[in-house]
PDB file of C-alpha atoms in Angstrom:
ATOM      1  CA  UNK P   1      22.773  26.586  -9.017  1.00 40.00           C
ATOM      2  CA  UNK P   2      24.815  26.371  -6.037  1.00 46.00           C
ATOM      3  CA  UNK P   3      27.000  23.019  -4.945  1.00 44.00           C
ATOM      4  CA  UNK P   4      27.621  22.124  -1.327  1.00 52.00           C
ATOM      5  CA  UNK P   5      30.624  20.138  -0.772  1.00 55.00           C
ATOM      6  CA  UNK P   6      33.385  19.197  -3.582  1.00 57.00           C
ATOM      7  CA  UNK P   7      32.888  17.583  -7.040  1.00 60.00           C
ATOM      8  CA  UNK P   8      35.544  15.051  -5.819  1.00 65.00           C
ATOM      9  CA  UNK P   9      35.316  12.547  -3.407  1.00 65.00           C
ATOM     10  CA  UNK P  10      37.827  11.731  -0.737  1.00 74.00           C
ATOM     11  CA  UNK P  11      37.021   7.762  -1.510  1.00 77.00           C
ATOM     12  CA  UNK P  12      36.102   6.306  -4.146  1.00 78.00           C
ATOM     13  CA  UNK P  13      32.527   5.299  -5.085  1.00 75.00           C
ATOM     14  CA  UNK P  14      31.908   1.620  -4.330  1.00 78.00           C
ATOM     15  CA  UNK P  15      30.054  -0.204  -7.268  1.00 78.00           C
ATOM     16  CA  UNK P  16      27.191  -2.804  -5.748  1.00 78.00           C
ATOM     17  CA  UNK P  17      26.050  -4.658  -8.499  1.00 81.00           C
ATOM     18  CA  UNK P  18      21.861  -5.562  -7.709  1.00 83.00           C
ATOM     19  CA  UNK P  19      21.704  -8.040 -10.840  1.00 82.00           C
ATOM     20  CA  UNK P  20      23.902  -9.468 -12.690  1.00 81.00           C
ATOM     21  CA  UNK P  21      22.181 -12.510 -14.801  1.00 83.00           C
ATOM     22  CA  UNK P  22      22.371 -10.903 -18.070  1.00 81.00           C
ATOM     23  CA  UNK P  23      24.072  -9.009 -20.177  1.00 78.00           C
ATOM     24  CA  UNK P  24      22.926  -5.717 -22.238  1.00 75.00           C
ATOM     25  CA  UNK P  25      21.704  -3.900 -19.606  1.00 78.00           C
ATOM     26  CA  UNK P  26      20.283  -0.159 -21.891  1.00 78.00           C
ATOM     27  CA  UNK P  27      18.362   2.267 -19.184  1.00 81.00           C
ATOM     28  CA  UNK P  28      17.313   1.848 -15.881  1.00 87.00           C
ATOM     29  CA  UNK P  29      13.887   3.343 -13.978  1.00 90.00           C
ATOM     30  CA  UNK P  30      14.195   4.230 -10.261  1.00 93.00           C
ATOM     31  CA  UNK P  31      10.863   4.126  -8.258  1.00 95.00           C
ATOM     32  CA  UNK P  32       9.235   2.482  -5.351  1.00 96.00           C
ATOM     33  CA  UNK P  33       7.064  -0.511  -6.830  1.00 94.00           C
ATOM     34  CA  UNK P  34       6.619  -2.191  -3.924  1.00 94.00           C
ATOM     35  CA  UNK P  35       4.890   0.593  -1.976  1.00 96.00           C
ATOM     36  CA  UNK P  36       7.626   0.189   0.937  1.00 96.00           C
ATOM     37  CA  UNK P  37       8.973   3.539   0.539  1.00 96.00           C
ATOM     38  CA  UNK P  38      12.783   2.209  -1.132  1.00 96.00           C
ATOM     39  CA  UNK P  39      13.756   2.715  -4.661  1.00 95.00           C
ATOM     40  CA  UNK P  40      13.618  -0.084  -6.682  1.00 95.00           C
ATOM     41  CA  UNK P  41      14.344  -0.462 -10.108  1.00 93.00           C
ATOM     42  CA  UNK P  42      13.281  -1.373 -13.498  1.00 92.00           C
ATOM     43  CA  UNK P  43      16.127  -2.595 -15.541  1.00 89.00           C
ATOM     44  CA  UNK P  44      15.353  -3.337 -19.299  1.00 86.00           C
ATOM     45  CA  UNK P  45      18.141  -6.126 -20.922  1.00 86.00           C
ATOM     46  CA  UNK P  46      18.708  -5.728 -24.494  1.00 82.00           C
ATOM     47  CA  UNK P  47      20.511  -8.602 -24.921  1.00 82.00           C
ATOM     48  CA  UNK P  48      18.357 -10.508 -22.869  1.00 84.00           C
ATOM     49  CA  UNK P  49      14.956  -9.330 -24.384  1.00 86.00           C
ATOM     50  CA  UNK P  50      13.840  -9.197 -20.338  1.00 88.00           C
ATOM     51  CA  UNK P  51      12.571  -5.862 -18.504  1.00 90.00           C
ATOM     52  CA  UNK P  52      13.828  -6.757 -14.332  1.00 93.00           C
ATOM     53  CA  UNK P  53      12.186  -5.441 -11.466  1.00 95.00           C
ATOM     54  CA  UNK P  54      14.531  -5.121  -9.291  1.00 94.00           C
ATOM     55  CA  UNK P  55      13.363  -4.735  -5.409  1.00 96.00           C
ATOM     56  CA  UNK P  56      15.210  -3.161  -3.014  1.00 95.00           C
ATOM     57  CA  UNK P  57      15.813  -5.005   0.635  1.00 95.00           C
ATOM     58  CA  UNK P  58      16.248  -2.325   2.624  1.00 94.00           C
ATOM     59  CA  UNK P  59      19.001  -0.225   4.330  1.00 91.00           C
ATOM     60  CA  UNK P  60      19.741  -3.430   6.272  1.00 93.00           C
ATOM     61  CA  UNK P  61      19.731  -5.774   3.328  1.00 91.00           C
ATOM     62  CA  UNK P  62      20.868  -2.790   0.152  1.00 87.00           C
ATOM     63  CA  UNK P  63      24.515  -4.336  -0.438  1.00 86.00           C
ATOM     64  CA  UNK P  64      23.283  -8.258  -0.967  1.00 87.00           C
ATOM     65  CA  UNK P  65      22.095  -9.164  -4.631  1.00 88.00           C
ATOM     66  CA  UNK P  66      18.564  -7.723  -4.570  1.00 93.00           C
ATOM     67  CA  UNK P  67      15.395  -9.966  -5.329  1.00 94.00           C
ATOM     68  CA  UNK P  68      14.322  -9.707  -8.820  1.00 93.00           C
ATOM     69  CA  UNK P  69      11.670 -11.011 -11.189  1.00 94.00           C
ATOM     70  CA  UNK P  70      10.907 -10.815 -15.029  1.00 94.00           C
ATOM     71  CA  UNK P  71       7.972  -7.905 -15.414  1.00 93.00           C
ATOM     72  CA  UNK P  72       8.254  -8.038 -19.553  1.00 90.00           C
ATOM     73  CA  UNK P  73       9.652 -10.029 -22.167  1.00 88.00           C
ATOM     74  CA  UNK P  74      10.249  -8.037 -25.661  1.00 80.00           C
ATOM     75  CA  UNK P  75      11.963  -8.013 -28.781  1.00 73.00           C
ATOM     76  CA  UNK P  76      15.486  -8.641 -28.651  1.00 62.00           C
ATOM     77  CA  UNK P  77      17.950  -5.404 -29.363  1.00 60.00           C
ATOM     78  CA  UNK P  78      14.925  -2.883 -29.266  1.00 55.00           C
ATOM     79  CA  UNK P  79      15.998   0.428 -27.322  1.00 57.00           C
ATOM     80  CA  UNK P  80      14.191  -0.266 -24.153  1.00 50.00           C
ATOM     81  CA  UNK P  81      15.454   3.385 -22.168  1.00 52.00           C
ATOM     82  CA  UNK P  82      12.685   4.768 -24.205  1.00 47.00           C
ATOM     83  CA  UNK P  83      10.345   1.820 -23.920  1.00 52.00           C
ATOM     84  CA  UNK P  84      10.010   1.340 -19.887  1.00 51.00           C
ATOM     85  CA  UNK P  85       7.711   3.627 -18.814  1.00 51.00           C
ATOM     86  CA  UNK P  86       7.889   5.334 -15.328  1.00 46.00           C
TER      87      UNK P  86
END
């Protein structure tokens, strides 16, 4: 496999944090949801006992918090990277 461009970046990678009401975050799902053509995503919180859809603004709108809802409520401390199905 052949890599364009070096492993190391000139600048650092900014962190944008799209939800941040819980704790226990364990596996994320990227996919478009919506039907808008961005990725959203499917966050499952441990800690929480929540699966988060996450839905992505838009290029215009990507570094504000992003609107969420609940999609699933489950067992607390259950591995939910293998439980959220894509």
């Amino acid at each position: 496999m052949a890599l364009q461009g070096s492993l190391l970046a000139d600048t650092p990678w900014l962190r944008h944090v799209v939800d941040n009401q819980h704790r226990g975050a364990d596996g994320v799902r990227l996919g478009d949801f919506s039907g808008d053509s961005f990725p959203d995503i499917v966050i499952g919180w441990e800690e929480a006992g929540l699966v988060k859809l996450c839905l992505n603004p838009g290029p215009h709108h990507s570094n504000e918090r992003w609107p969420s809802l609940t999609v699933g409520v489950m067992a607390k401390r259950l591995n939910y990277f293998l439980m959220i199905a894509y």
